[in-house]
Tab-separated table of C-alpha atoms and ligand atoms in Angstrom:
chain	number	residue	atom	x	y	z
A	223	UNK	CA	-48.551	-14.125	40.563
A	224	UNK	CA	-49.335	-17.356	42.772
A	225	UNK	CA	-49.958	-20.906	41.804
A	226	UNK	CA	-51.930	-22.692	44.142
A	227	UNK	CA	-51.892	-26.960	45.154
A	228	UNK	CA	-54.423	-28.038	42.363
A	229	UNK	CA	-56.635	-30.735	41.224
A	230	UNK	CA	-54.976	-33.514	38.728
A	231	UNK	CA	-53.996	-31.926	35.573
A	232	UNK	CA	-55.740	-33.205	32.212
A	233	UNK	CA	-56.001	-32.455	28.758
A	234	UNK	CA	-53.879	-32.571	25.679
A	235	UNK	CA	-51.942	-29.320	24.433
A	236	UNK	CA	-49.058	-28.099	22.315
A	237	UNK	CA	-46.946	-25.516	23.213
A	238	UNK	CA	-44.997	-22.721	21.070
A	239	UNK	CA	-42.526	-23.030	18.488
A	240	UNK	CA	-38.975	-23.953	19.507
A	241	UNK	CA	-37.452	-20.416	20.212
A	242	UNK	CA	-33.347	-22.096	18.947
A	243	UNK	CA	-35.327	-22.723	15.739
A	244	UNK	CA	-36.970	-20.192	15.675
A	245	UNK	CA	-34.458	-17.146	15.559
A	246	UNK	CA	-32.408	-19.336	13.248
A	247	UNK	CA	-34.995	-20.167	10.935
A	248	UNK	CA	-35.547	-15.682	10.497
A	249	UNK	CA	-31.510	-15.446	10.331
A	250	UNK	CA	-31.233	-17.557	7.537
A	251	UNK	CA	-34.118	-15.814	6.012
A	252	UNK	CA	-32.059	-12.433	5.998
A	253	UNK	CA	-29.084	-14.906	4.417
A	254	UNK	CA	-30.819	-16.135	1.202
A	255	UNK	CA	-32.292	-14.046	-1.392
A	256	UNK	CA	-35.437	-15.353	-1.969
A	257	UNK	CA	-38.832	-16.166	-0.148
A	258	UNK	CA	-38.477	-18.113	3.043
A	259	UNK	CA	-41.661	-19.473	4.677
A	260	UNK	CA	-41.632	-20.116	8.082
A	261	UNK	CA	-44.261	-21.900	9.870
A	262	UNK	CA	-44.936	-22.598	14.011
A	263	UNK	CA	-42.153	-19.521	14.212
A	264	UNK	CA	-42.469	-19.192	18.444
A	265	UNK	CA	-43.958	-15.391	18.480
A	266	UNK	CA	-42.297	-14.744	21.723
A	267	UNK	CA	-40.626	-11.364	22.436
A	268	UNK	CA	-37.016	-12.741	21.985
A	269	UNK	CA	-37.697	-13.573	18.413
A	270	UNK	CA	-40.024	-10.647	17.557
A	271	UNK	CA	-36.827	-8.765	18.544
A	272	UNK	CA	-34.724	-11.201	15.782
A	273	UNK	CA	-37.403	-10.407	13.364
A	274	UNK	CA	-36.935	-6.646	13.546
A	275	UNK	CA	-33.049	-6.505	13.792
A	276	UNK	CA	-33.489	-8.820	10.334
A	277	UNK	CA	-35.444	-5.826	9.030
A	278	UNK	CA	-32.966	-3.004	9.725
A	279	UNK	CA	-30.193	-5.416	8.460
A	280	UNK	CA	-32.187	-5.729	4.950
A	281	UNK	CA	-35.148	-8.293	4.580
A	282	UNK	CA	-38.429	-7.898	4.337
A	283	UNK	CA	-40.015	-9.709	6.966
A	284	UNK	CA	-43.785	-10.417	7.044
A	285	UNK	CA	-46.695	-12.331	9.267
A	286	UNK	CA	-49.373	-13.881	7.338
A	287	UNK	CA	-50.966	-15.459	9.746
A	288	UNK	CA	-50.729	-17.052	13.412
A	289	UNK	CA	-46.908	-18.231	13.447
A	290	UNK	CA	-46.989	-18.119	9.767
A	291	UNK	CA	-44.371	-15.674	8.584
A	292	UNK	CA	-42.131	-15.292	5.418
A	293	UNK	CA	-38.718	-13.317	4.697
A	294	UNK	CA	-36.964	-11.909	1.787
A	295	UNK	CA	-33.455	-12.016	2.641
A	296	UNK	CA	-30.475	-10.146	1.401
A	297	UNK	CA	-27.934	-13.229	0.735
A	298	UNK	CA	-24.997	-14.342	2.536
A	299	UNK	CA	-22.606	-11.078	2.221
A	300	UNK	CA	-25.174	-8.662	1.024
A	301	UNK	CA	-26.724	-7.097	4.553
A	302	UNK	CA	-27.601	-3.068	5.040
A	303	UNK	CA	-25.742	-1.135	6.815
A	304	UNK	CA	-28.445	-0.583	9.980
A	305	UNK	CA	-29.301	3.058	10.704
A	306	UNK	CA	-30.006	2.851	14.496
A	307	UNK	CA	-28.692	-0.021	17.335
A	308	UNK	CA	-29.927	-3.716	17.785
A	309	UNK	CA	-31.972	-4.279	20.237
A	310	UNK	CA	-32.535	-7.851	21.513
A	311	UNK	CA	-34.090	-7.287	24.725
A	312	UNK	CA	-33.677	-10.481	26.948
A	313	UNK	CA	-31.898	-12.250	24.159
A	314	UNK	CA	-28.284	-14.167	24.565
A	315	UNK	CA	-29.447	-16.177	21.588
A	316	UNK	CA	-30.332	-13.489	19.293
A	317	UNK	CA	-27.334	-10.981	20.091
A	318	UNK	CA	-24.990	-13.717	20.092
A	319	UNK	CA	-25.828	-15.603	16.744
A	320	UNK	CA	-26.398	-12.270	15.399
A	321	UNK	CA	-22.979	-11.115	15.990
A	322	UNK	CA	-22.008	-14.025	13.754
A	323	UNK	CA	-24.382	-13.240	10.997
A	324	UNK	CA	-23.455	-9.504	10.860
A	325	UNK	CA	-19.896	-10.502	11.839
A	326	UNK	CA	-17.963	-10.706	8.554
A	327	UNK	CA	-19.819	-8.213	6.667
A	328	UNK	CA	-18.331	-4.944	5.481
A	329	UNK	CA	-20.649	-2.872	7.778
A	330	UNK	CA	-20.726	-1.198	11.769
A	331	UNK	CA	-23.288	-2.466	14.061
A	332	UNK	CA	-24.196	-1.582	17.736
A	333	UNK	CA	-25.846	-4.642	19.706
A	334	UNK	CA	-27.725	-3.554	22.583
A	335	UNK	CA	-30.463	-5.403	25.170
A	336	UNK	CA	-32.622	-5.045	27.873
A	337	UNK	CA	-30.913	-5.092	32.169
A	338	UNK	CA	-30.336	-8.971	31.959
A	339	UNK	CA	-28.805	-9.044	28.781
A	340	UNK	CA	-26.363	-6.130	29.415
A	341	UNK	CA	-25.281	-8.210	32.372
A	342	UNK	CA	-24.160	-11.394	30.007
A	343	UNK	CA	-21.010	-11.831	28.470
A	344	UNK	CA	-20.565	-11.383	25.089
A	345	UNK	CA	-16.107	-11.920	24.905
A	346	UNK	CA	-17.230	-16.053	24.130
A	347	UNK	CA	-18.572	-14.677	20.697
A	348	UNK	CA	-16.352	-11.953	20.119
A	349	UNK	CA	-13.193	-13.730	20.875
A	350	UNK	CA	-13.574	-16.577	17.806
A	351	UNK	CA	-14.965	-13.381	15.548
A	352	UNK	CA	-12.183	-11.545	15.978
A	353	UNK	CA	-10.651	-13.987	14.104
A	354	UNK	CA	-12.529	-13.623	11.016
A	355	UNK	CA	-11.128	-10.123	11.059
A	356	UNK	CA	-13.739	-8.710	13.039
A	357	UNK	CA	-13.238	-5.265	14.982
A	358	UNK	CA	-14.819	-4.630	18.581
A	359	UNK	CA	-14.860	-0.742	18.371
A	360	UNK	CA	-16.471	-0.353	21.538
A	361	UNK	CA	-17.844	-2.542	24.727
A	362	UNK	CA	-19.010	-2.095	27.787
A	363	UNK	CA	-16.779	-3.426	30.488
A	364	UNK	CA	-16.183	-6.708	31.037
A	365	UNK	CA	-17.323	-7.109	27.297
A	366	UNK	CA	-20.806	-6.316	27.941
A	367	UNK	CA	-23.242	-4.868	25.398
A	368	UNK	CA	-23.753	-2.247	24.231
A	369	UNK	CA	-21.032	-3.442	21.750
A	370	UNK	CA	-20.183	-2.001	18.333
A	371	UNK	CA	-18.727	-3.899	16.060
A	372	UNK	CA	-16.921	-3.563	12.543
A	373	UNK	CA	-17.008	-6.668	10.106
A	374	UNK	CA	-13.826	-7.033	7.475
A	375	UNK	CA	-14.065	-6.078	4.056
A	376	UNK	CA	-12.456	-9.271	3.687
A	377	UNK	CA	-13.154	-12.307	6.181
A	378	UNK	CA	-10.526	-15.060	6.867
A	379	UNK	CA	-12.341	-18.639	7.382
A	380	UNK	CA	-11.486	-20.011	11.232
A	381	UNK	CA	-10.707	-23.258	12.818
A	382	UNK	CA	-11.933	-22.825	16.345
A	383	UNK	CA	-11.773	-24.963	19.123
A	384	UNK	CA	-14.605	-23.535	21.582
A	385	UNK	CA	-13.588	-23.378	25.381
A	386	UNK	CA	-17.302	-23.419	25.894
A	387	UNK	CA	-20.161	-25.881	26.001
A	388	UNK	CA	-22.041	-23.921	23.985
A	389	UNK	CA	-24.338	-23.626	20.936
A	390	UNK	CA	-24.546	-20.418	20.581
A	391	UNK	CA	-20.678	-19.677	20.619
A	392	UNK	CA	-20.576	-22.615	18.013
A	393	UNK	CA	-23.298	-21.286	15.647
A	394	UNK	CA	-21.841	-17.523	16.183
A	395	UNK	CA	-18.527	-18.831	14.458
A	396	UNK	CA	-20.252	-21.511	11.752
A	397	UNK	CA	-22.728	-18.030	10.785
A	398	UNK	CA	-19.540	-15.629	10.469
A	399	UNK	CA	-18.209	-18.810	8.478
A	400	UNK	CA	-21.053	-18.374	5.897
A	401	UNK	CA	-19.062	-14.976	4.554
A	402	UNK	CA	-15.907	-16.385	4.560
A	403	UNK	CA	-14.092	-18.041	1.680
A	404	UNK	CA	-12.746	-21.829	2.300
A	405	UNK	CA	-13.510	-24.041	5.076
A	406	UNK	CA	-14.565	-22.965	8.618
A	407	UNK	CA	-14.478	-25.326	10.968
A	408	UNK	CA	-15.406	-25.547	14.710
A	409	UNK	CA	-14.765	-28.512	17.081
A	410	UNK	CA	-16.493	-28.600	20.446
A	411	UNK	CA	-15.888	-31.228	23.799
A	412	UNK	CA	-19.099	-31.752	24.411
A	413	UNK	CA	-21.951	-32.194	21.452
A	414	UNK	CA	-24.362	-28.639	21.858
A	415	UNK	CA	-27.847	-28.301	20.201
A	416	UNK	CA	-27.019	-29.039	16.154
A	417	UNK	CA	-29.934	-26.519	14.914
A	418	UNK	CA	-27.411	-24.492	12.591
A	419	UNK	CA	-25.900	-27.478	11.299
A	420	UNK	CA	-29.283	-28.660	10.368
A	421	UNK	CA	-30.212	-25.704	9.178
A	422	UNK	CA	-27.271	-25.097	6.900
A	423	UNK	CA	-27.850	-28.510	5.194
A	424	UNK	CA	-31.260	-27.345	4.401
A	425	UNK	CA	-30.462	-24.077	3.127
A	426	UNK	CA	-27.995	-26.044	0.967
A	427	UNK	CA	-24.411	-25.387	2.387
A	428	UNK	CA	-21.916	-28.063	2.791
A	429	UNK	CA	-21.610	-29.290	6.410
A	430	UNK	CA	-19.608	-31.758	7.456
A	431	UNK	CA	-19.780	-33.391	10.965
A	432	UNK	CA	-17.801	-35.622	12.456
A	433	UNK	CA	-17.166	-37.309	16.059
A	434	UNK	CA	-14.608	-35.778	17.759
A	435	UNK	CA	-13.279	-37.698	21.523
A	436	UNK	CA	-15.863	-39.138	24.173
A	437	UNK	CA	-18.559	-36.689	23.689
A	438	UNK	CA	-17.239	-33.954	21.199
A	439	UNK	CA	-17.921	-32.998	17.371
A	440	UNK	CA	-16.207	-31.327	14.648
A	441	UNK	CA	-17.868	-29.505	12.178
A	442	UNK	CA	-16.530	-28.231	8.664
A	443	UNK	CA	-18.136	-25.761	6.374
A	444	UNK	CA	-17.468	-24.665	2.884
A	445	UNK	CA	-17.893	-21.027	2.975
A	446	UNK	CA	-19.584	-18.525	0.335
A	447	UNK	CA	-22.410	-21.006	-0.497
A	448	UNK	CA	-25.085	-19.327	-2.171
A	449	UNK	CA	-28.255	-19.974	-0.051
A	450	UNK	CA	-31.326	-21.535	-1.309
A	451	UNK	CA	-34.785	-20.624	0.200
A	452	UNK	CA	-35.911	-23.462	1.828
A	453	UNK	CA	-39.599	-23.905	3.951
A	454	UNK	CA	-38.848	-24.304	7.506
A	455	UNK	CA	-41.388	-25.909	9.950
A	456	UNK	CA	-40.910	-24.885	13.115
A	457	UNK	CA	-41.175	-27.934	15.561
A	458	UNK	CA	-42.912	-27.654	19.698
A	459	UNK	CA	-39.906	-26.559	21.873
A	460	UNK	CA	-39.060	-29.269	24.206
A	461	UNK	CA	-37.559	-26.774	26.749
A	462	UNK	CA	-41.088	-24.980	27.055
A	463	UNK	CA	-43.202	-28.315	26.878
A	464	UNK	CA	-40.823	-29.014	30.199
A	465	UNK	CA	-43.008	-27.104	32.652
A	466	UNK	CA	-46.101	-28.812	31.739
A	467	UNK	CA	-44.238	-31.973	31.851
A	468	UNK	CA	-43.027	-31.565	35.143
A	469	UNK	CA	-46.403	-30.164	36.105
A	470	UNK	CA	-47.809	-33.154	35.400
A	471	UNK	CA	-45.552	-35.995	36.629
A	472	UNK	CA	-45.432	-34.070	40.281
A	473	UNK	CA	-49.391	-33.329	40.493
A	474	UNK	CA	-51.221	-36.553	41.716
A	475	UNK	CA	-53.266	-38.301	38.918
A	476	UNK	CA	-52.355	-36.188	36.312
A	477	UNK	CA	-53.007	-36.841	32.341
A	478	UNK	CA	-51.365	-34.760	30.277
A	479	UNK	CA	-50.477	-35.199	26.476
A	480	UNK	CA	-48.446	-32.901	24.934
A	481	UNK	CA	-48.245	-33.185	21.325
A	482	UNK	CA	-45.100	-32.739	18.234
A	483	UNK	CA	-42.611	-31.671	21.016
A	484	UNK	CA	-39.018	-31.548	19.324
A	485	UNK	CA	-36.752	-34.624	20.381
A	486	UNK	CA	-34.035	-33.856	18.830
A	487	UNK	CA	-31.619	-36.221	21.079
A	488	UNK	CA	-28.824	-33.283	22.186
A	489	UNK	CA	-32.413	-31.752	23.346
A	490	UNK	CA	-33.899	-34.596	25.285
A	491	UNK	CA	-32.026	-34.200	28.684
A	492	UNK	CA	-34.796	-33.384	30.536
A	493	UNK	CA	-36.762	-36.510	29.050
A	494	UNK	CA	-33.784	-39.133	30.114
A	495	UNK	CA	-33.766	-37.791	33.185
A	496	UNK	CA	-37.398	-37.503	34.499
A	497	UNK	CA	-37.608	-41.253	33.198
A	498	UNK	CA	-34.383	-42.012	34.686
A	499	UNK	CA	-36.560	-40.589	38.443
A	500	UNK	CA	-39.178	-42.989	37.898
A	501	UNK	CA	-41.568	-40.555	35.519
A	502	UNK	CA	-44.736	-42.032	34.007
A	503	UNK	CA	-44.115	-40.893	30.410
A	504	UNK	CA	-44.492	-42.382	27.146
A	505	UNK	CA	-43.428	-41.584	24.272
A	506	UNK	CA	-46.109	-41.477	21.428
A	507	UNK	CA	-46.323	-41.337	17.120
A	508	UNK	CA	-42.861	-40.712	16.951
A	509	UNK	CA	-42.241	-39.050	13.527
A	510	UNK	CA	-39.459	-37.267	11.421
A	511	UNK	CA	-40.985	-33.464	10.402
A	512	UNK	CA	-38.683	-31.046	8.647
A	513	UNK	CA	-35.886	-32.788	9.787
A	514	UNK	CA	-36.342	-32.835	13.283
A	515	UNK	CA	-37.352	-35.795	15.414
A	516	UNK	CA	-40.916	-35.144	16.774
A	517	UNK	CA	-43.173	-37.103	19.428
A	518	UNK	CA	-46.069	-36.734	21.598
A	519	UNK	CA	-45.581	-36.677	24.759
A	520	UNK	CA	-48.321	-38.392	27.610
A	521	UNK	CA	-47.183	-38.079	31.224
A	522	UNK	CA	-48.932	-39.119	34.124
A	523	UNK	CA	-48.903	-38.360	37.862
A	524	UNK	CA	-45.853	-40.081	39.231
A	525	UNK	CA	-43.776	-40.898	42.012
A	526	UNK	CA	-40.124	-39.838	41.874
A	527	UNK	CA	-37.131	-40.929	43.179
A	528	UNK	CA	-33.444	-39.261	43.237
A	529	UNK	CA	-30.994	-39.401	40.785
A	530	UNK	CA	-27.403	-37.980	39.862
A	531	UNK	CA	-27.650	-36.369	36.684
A	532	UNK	CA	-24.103	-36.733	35.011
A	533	UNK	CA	-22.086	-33.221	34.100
A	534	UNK	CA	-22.089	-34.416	30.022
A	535	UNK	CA	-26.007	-34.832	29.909
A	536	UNK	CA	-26.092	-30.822	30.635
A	537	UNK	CA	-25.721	-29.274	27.128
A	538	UNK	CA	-28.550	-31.332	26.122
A	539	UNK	CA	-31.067	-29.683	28.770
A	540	UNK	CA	-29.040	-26.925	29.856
A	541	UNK	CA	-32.350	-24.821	30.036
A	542	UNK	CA	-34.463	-27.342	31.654
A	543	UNK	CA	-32.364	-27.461	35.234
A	544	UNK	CA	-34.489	-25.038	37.242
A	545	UNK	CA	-37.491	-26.755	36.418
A	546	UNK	CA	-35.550	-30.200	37.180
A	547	UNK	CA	-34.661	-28.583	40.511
A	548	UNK	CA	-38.518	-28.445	41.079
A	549	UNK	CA	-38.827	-31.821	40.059
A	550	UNK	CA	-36.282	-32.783	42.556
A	551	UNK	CA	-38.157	-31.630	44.896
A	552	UNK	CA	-41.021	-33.898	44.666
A	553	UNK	CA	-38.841	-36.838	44.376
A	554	UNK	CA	-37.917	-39.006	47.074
A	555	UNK	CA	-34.113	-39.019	47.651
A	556	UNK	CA	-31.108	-37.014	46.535
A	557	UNK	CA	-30.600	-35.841	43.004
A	558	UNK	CA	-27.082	-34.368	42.286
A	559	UNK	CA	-27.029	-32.002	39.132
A	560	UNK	CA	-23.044	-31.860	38.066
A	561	UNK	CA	-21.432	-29.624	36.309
A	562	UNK	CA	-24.035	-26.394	35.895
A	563	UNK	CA	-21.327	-23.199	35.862
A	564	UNK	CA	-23.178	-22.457	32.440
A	565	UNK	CA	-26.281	-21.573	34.246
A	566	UNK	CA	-24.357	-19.073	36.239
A	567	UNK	CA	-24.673	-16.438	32.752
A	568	UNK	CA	-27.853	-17.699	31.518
A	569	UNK	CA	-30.960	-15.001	31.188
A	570	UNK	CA	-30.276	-14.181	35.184
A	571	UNK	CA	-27.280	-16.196	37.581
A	572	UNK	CA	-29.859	-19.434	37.211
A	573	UNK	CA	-27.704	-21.738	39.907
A	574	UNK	CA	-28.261	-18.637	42.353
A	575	UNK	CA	-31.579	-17.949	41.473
A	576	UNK	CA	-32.651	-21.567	41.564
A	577	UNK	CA	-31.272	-22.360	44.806
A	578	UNK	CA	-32.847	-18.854	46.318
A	579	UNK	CA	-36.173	-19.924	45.206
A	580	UNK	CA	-35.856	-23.374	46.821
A	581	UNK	CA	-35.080	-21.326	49.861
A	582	UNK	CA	-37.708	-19.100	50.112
A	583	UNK	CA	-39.751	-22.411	49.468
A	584	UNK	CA	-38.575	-24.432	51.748
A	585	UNK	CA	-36.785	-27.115	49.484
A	586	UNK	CA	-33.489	-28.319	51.247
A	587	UNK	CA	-31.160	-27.937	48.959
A	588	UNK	CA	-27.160	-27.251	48.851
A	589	UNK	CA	-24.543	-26.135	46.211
A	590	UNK	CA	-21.463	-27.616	45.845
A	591	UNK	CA	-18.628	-26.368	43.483
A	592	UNK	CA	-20.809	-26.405	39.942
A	593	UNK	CA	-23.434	-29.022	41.548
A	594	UNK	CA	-26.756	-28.622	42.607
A	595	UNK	CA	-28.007	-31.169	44.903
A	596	UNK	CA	-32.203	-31.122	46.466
A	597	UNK	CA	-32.585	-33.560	49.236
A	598	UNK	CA	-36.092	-34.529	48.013
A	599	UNK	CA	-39.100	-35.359	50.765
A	600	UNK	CA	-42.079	-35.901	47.975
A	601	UNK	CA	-43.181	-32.184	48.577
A	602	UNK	CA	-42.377	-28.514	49.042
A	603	UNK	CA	-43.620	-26.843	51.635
A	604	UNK	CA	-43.428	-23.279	49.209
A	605	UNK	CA	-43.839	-19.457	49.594
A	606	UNK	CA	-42.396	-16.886	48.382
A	607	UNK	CA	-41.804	-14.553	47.094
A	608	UNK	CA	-39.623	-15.804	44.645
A	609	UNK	CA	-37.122	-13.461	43.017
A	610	UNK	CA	-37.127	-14.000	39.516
A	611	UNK	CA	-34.344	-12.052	38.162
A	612	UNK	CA	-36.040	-11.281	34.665
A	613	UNK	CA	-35.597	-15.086	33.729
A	614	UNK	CA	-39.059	-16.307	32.292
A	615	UNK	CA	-37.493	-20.071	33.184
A	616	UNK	CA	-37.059	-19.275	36.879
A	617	UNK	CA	-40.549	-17.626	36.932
A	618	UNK	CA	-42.237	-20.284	35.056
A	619	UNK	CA	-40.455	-23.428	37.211
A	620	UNK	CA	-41.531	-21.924	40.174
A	621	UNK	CA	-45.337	-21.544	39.017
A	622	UNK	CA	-45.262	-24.960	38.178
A	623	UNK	CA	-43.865	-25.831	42.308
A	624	UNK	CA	-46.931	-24.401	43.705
A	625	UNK	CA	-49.369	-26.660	41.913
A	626	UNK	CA	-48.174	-29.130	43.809
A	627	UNK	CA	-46.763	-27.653	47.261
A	628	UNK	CA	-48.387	-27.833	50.262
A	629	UNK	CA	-49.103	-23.599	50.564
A	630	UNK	CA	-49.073	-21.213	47.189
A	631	UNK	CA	-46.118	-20.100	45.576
A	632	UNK	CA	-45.937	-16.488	45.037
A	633	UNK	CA	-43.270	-15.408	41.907
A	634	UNK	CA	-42.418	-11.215	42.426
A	635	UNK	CA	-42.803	-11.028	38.441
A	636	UNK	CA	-44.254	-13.054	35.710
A	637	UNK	CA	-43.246	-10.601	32.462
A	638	UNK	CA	-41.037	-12.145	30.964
A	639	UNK	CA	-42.473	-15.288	30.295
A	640	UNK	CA	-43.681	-13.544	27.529
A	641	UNK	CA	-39.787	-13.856	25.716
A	642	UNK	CA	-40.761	-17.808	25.351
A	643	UNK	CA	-44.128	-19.198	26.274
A	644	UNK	CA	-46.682	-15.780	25.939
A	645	UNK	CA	-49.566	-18.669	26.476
A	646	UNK	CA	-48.200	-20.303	29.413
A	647	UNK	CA	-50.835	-19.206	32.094
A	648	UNK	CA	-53.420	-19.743	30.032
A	649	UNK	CA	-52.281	-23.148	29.143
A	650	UNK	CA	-51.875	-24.245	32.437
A	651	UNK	CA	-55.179	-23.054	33.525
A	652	UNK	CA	-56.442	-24.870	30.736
A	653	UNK	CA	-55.073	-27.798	32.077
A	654	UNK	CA	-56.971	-27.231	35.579
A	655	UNK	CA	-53.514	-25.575	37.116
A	656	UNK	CA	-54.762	-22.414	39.678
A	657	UNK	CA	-52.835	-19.649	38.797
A	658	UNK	CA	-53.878	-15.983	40.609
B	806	LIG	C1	-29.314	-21.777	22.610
B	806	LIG	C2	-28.242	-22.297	23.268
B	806	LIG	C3	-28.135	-22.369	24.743
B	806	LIG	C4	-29.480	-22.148	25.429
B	806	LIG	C5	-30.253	-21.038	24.815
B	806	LIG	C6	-30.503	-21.298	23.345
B	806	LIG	C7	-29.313	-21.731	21.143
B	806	LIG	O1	-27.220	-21.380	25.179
B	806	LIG	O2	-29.288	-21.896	26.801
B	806	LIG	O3	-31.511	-20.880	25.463
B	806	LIG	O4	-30.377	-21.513	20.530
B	806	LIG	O5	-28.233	-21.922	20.549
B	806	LIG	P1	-25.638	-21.667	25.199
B	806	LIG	O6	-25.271	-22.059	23.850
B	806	LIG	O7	-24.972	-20.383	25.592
B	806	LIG	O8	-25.462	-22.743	26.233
């Protein structure tokens, strides 16, 4: 597909579901007996795939109408044995948190996923699992899925201190926690996305969080709650409303509103930062639903300047960097993105593929250790193809580049956008983006 230099954008849209809430919001379905009614869910691939893996582990799992869906779970200790393998296609988040869901229960399970997600490594979950009394009876090398695994008849509650910056590692352990008698607790350096923790206090289990050194939290919870059903209202993810954001700050005279986008504030990254470049973007009806902080969104055509975007901002827009890269671009100036080694086992090598697409487009640009850093001119000169790697982020970042770039930008494959955003081309076409 190629995106072509196009008129200003306009209009006002909202974009799917947040997918982190989203396969959460069907896990703790499968957890509490009960009805569960979801609304917004994101019906992208990755959590159709968490939808079905809930089914073969013992809920009934049902759309009634456009993101409308509801779930009859099993309870916390009470899933099915599953006949055949889980499949989560392009899904870190799924397999992962899964693994902690199914990973002190009394029952064998093989986790399994599409090229990219056979490449990822799976050892940060399994290691803190293990603990529980979890057995890996088989892995690929290197800890790679296809992985079986065997849950203990009788889970030991953790205290975990995760080597990672990650959320997923974090709600793998607090998930296995849920089967465990006594307190689980997990501490992390730096503060990742607090879904499960939200979602936990919802569902009625007691969560404790507290600050833990500059940046870091600790969270305790009292395992072997019974869960209570509890609506969940799936907010606009904030990591897909980033393309059209970007799309609109680096297209001259752009007007774009973009409305109930999630800003949760270990989500808002991206936000601080474009603002931080000189962004024209305000911040509109701000509002509490479900929990979650929610806003609209207006951003205008802008003109961007460099900045250096600090290594402790990353877990808080740790998706949003290839589409800042793009930004970058545009901007005049250096901007320095520290500390992004996480990106290196995201959906594809994301630093690598990033930084090849800049290439190939024409965007000076230069890694250093864990940093990226874009010399910005206030265009691209763009091309292509770029290589996409099966990442829907680096395919949808680099759609959004050509709107603006002086020639088209051609991506080599545009499939998997449909794990996250299935209505993204149609969106942005709505918006008066050329897309081919
Ligand atoms: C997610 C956490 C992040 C993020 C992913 C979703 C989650 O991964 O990249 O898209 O829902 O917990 P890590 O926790 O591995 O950084």
């Amino acid at each position: 597909m190629t995106s072509r230099r196009s008129g200003a954008l306009a209009g006002t849209l909202t974009v799917p579901g947040d997918k982190s809430i989203s396969h959460r919001a069907l896990m703790f379905g499968l957890m509490t007996v009960g009805e569960t009614k979801i609304t917004g869910l994101l019906e992208g691939e990755d959590v159709l795939n968490t939808a079905k893996v809930c089914r073969q582990l013992g809920a009934k799992v049902e759309r009634t109408g456009p993101g409308a869906w509801t779930v009859h779970g099993v309870g916390v200790g009470g899933l099915h044995q599953p006949a055949e393998p889980l499949d989560f296609g392009n899904s870190g988040t799924g397999a992962r948190l899964m693994m902690g869901v199914v990973g002190a229960n009394p029952i064998r399970a093989t986790f399994d996923g599409d090229a990219s997600l056979r490449k990822r490594p799976m050892r940060r979950a399994l290691d803190p699992l293990e603990l529980f009394g979890l057995t890996v009876v088989a892995q690929a090398e290197g800890g790679r899925l296809p992985i079986t695994i065997e849950g203990p008849k009788n889970a030991i509650p953790v205290t975990y201190a995760s080597p990672v910056a990650s959320a997923q590692v974090k709600s793998a352990v607090l998930l296995a926690g849920l089967n465990a008698p006594g307190v689980t607790t997990v501490i992390e350096k730096e503060a990742t996305r607090d879904h499960t923790e939200r979602m936990l206090i919802h569902f009625g289990a007691d969560v404790t969080v507290t600050p833990e050194g500059e940046h870091g939290r600790r969270i305790a919870l009292v395992g072997q709650p019974e869960l209570k059903p509890a609506p969940v209202v799936v907010p606009a993810d904030p990591s897909s409303a980033a393309f059209p954001l970007v799309a609109a700050a680096i297209v001259p005279g752009s007007d774009v509103t973009i409305t109930g986008v999630m800003m949760n504030p270990l989500r808002t990254g991206l936000l601080t930062t474009l603002i931080e470049m000189g962004a024209d973007i305000q911040t509109l009806n701000a509002r509490v639903e479900s929990g979650e902080d929610v806003a609209d969104l207006r951003v205008r055509g802008s003109k961007l300047h460099g900045v250096d975007v600090p290594a402790h901002r990353a877990p808080s827009m740790i998706d949003e960097y290839p589409v800042l890269a793009v930004a970058a671009a545009f901007a005049i100036g250096t901007t320095r993105m520290r500390g992004l080694h996480e990106l290196r086992v995201k959906e594809s090598d994301r630093l690598a593929a990033v930084a090849a697409g800049l290439a190939v487009t024409g965007v000076d640009h230069v890694i250093e250790g864990d940093d990226l850093i874009v010399r910005g001119t206030g265009r691209a000169p763009g091309g292509g193809p770029v290589e996409t790697h099966m990442d829907h982020r680096i395919a949808m970042s680099f759609l959004v580049m050509g709107l603006a770039a002086d020639n088209p930008v051609t991506v080599d494959d545009t499939t998997f956008i449909a794990t996250s955003f299935p209505d993204f081309i149609p969106l942005m076409r709505r918006l008066g983006g050329e897309l081919s």
